[in-house]
CSV table of C-alpha atoms in Angstrom, one decimal:
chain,number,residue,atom,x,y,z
A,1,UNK,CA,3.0,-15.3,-29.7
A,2,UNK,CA,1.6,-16.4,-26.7
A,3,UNK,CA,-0.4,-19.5,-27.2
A,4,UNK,CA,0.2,-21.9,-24.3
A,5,UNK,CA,-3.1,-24.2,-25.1
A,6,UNK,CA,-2.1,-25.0,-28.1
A,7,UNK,CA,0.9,-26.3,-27.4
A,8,UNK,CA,-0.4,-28.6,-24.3
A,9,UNK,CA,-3.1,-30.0,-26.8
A,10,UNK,CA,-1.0,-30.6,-29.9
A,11,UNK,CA,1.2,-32.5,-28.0
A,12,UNK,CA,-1.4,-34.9,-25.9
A,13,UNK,CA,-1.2,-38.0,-27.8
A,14,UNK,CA,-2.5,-40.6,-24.9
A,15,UNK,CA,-5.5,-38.1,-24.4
A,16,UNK,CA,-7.2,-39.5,-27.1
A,17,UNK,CA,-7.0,-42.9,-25.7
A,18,UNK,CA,-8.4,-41.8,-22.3
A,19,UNK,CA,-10.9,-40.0,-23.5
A,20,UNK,CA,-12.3,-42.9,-26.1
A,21,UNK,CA,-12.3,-45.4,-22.9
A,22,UNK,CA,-14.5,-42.8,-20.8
A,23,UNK,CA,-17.7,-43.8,-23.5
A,24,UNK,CA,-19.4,-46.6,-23.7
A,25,UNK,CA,-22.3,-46.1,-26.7
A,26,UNK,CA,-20.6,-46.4,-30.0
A,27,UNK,CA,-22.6,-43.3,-31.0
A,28,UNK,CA,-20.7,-41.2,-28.4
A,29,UNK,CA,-17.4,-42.3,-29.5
A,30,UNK,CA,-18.6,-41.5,-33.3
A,31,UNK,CA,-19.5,-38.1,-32.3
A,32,UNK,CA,-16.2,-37.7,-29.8
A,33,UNK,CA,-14.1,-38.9,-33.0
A,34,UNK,CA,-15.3,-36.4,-35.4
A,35,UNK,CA,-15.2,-33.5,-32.6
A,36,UNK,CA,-11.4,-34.4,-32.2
A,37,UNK,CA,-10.7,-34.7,-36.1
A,38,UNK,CA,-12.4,-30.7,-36.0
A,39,UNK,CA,-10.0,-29.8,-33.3
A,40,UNK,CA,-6.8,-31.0,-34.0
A,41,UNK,CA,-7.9,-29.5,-37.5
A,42,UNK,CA,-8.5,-26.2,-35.9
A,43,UNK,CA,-5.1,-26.7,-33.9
A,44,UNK,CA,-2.8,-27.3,-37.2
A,45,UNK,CA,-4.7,-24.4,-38.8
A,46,UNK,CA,-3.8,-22.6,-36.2
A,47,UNK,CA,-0.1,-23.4,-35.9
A,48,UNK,CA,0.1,-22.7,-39.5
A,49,UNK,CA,-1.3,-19.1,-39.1
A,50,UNK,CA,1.0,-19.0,-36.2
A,51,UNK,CA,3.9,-19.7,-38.6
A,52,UNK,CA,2.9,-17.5,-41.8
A,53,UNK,CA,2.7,-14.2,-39.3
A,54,UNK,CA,5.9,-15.0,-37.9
A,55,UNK,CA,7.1,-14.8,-41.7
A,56,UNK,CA,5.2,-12.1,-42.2
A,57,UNK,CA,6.9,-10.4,-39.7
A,58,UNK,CA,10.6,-11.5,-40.0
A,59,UNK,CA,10.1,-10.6,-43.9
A,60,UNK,CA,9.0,-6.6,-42.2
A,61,UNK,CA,12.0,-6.6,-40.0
A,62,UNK,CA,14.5,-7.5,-42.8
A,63,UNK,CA,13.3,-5.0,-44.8
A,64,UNK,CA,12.5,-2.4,-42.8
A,65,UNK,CA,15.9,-3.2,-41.0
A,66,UNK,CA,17.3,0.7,-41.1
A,67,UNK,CA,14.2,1.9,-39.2
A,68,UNK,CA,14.5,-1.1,-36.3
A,69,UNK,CA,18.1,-0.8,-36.1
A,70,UNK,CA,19.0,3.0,-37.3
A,71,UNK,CA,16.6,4.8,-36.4
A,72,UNK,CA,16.3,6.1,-40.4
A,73,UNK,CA,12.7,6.4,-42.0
A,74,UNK,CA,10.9,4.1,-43.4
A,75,UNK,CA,11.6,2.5,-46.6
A,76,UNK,CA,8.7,2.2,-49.3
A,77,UNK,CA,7.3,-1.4,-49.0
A,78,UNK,CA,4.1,-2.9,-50.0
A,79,UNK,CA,2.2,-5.7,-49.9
A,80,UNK,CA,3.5,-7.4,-53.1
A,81,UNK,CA,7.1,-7.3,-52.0
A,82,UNK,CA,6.4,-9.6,-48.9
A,83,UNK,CA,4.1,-11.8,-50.2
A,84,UNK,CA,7.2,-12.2,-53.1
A,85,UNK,CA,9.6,-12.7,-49.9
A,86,UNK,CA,7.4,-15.1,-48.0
A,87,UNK,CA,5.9,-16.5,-50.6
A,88,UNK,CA,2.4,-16.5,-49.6
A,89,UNK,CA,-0.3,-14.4,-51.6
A,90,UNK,CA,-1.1,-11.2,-51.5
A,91,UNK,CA,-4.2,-11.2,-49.8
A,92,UNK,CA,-2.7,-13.9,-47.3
A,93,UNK,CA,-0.4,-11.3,-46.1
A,94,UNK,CA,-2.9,-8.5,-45.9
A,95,UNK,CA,-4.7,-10.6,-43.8
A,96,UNK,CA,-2.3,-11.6,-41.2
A,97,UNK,CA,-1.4,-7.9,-40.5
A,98,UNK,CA,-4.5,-6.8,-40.0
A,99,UNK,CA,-4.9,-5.7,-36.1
A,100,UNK,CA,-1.6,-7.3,-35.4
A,101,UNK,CA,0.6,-5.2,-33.5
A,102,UNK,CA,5.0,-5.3,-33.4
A,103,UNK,CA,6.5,-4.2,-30.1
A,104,UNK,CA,10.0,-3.0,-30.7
A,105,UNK,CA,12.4,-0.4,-28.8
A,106,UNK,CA,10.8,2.6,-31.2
A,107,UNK,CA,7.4,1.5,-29.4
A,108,UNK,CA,4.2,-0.9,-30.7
A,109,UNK,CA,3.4,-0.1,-34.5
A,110,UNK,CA,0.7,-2.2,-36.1
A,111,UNK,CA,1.9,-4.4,-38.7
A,112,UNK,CA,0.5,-2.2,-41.4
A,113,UNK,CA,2.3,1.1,-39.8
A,114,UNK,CA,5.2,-0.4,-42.2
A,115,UNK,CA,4.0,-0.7,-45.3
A,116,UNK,CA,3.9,2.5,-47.8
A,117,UNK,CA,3.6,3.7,-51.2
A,118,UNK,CA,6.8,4.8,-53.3
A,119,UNK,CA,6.5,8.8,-54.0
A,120,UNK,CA,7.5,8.0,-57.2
A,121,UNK,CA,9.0,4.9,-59.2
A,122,UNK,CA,12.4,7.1,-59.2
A,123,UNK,CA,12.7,7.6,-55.6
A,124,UNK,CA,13.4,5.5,-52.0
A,125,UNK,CA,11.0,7.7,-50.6
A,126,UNK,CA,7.7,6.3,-48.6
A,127,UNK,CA,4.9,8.5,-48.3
A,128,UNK,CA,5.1,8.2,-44.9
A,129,UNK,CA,8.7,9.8,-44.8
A,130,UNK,CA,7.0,12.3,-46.9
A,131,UNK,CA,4.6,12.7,-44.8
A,132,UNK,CA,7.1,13.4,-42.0
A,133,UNK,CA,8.8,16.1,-43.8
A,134,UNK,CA,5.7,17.9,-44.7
A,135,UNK,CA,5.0,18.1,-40.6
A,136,UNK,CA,8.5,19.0,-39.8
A,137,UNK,CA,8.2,22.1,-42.5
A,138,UNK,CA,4.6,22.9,-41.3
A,139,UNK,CA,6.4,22.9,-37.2
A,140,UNK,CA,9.6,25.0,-38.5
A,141,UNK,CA,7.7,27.7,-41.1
A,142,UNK,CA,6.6,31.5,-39.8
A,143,UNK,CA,3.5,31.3,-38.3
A,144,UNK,CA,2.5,34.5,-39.7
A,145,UNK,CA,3.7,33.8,-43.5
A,146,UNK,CA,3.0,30.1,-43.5
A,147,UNK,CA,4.1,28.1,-46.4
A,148,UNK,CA,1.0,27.1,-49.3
A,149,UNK,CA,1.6,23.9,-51.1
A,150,UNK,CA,3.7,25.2,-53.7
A,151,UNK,CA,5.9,26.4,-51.6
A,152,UNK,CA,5.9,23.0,-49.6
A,153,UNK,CA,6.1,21.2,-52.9
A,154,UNK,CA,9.2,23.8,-53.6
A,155,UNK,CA,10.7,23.4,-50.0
A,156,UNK,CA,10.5,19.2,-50.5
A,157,UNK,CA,12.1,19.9,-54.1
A,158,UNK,CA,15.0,21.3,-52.4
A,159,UNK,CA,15.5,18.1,-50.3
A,160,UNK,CA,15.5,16.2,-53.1
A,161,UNK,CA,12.0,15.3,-53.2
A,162,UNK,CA,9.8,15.7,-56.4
A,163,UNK,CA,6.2,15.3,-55.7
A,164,UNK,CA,3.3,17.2,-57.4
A,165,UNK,CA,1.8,19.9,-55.6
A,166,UNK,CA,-1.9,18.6,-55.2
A,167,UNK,CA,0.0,14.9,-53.5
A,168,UNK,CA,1.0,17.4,-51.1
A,169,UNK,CA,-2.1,19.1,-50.5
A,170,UNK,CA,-3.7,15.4,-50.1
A,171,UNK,CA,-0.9,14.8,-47.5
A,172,UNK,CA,-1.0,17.6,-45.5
A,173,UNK,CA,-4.8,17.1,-45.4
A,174,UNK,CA,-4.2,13.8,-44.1
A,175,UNK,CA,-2.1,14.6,-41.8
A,176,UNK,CA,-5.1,17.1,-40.1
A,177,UNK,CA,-2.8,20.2,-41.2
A,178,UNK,CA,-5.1,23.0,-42.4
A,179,UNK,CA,-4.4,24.9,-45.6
A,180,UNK,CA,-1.6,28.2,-45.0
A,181,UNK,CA,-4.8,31.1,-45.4
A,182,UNK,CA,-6.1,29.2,-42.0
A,183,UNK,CA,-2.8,28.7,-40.4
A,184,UNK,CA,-1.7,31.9,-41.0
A,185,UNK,CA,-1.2,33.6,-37.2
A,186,UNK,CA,-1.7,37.6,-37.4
A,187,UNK,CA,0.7,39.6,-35.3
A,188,UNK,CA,-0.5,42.5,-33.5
A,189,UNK,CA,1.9,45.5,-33.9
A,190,UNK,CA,3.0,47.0,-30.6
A,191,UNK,CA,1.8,50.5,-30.4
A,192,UNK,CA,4.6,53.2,-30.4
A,193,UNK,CA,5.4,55.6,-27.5
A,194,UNK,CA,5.2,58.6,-28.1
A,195,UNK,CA,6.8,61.4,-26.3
């Protein structure tokens, strides 16, 4: 947080004096007065936001503590669970991270780039590690017998990873991956010598 004005004017309490002494109609100072009340209004409104995303964001970091600190995936977190932790509502939270952005050594994630759905109520799995997995099978399969999304949802299985097969059809198409008949790479056979 980088708010240097705020500080300088929250803590100028002669200004107010100064500036009272510069008018001279009672209307002015009337006017002045109310102005100021709006201002340092806006200021402790402001210092309050400050505050709530800070705890917003320390309540991220503790919980998403294996990702910052062990480079392991993401753990499933929502919206609810911080708003529990902080304290603050719901829509309070979803607020605060909105277009607010986290620098850390794995790069600059937006605030929201933490929060995910649970797979399933059985499972520590985000969708986003999901996700992940669905993209590193995609990367590693045989171009030219690519895997459908049974076989994905089959392949996950094996990882431990129950999900239905159409979850991972609405994954892969959000992750831009096209279905395995239009990935599938033909190879052209080499023709044979002959002597």
């Amino acid at each position: 947080m980088r708010h240097g004005w705020l500080g300088f004017w929250a803590q100028q309490p002669d200004l107010d004096e100064f500036l009272l002494s510069l008018f001279s109609v009672s209307k002015d100072i009337k006017i002045y007065q109310a102005n100021y009340r709006r201002a340092r209004f806006l200021l402790k409104s402001l210092g309050y936001r400050e505050q709530n995303l800070v705890r917003v964001a320390v309540a991220i970091v503790e919980y998403q503590r294996a990702w910052f600190f062990d480079n392991k995936e993401l753990r499933p977190l929502g919206l609810v669970d911080i708003a529990q932790k902080t304290g603050l509502h719901e829509s309070t939270v979803s607020r605060l991270v909105k277009n607010k952005g986290l620098a850390s050594e794995r790069g600059v994630h937006e605030l929201k780039y933490f929060f995910s759905q649970r797979v399933s109520k059985a499972q520590e799995k985000s969708s986003s590690s999901v996700k992940d997995l669905i993209r590193d099978l995609i990367a590693k399969e045989d171009k030219t017998r690519p895997f459908s999304d049974f076989r994905l949802c089959q392949e996950l299985g094996a990882q431990k990873v129950e999900i239905a097969r159409r979850t991972v059809a609405k994954y892969r198409e959000a992750l831009g991956i096209l279905p395995a008949h239009q990935r599938r790479v033909f190879s052209v056979a080499k023709p044979q010598k002959v002597e």
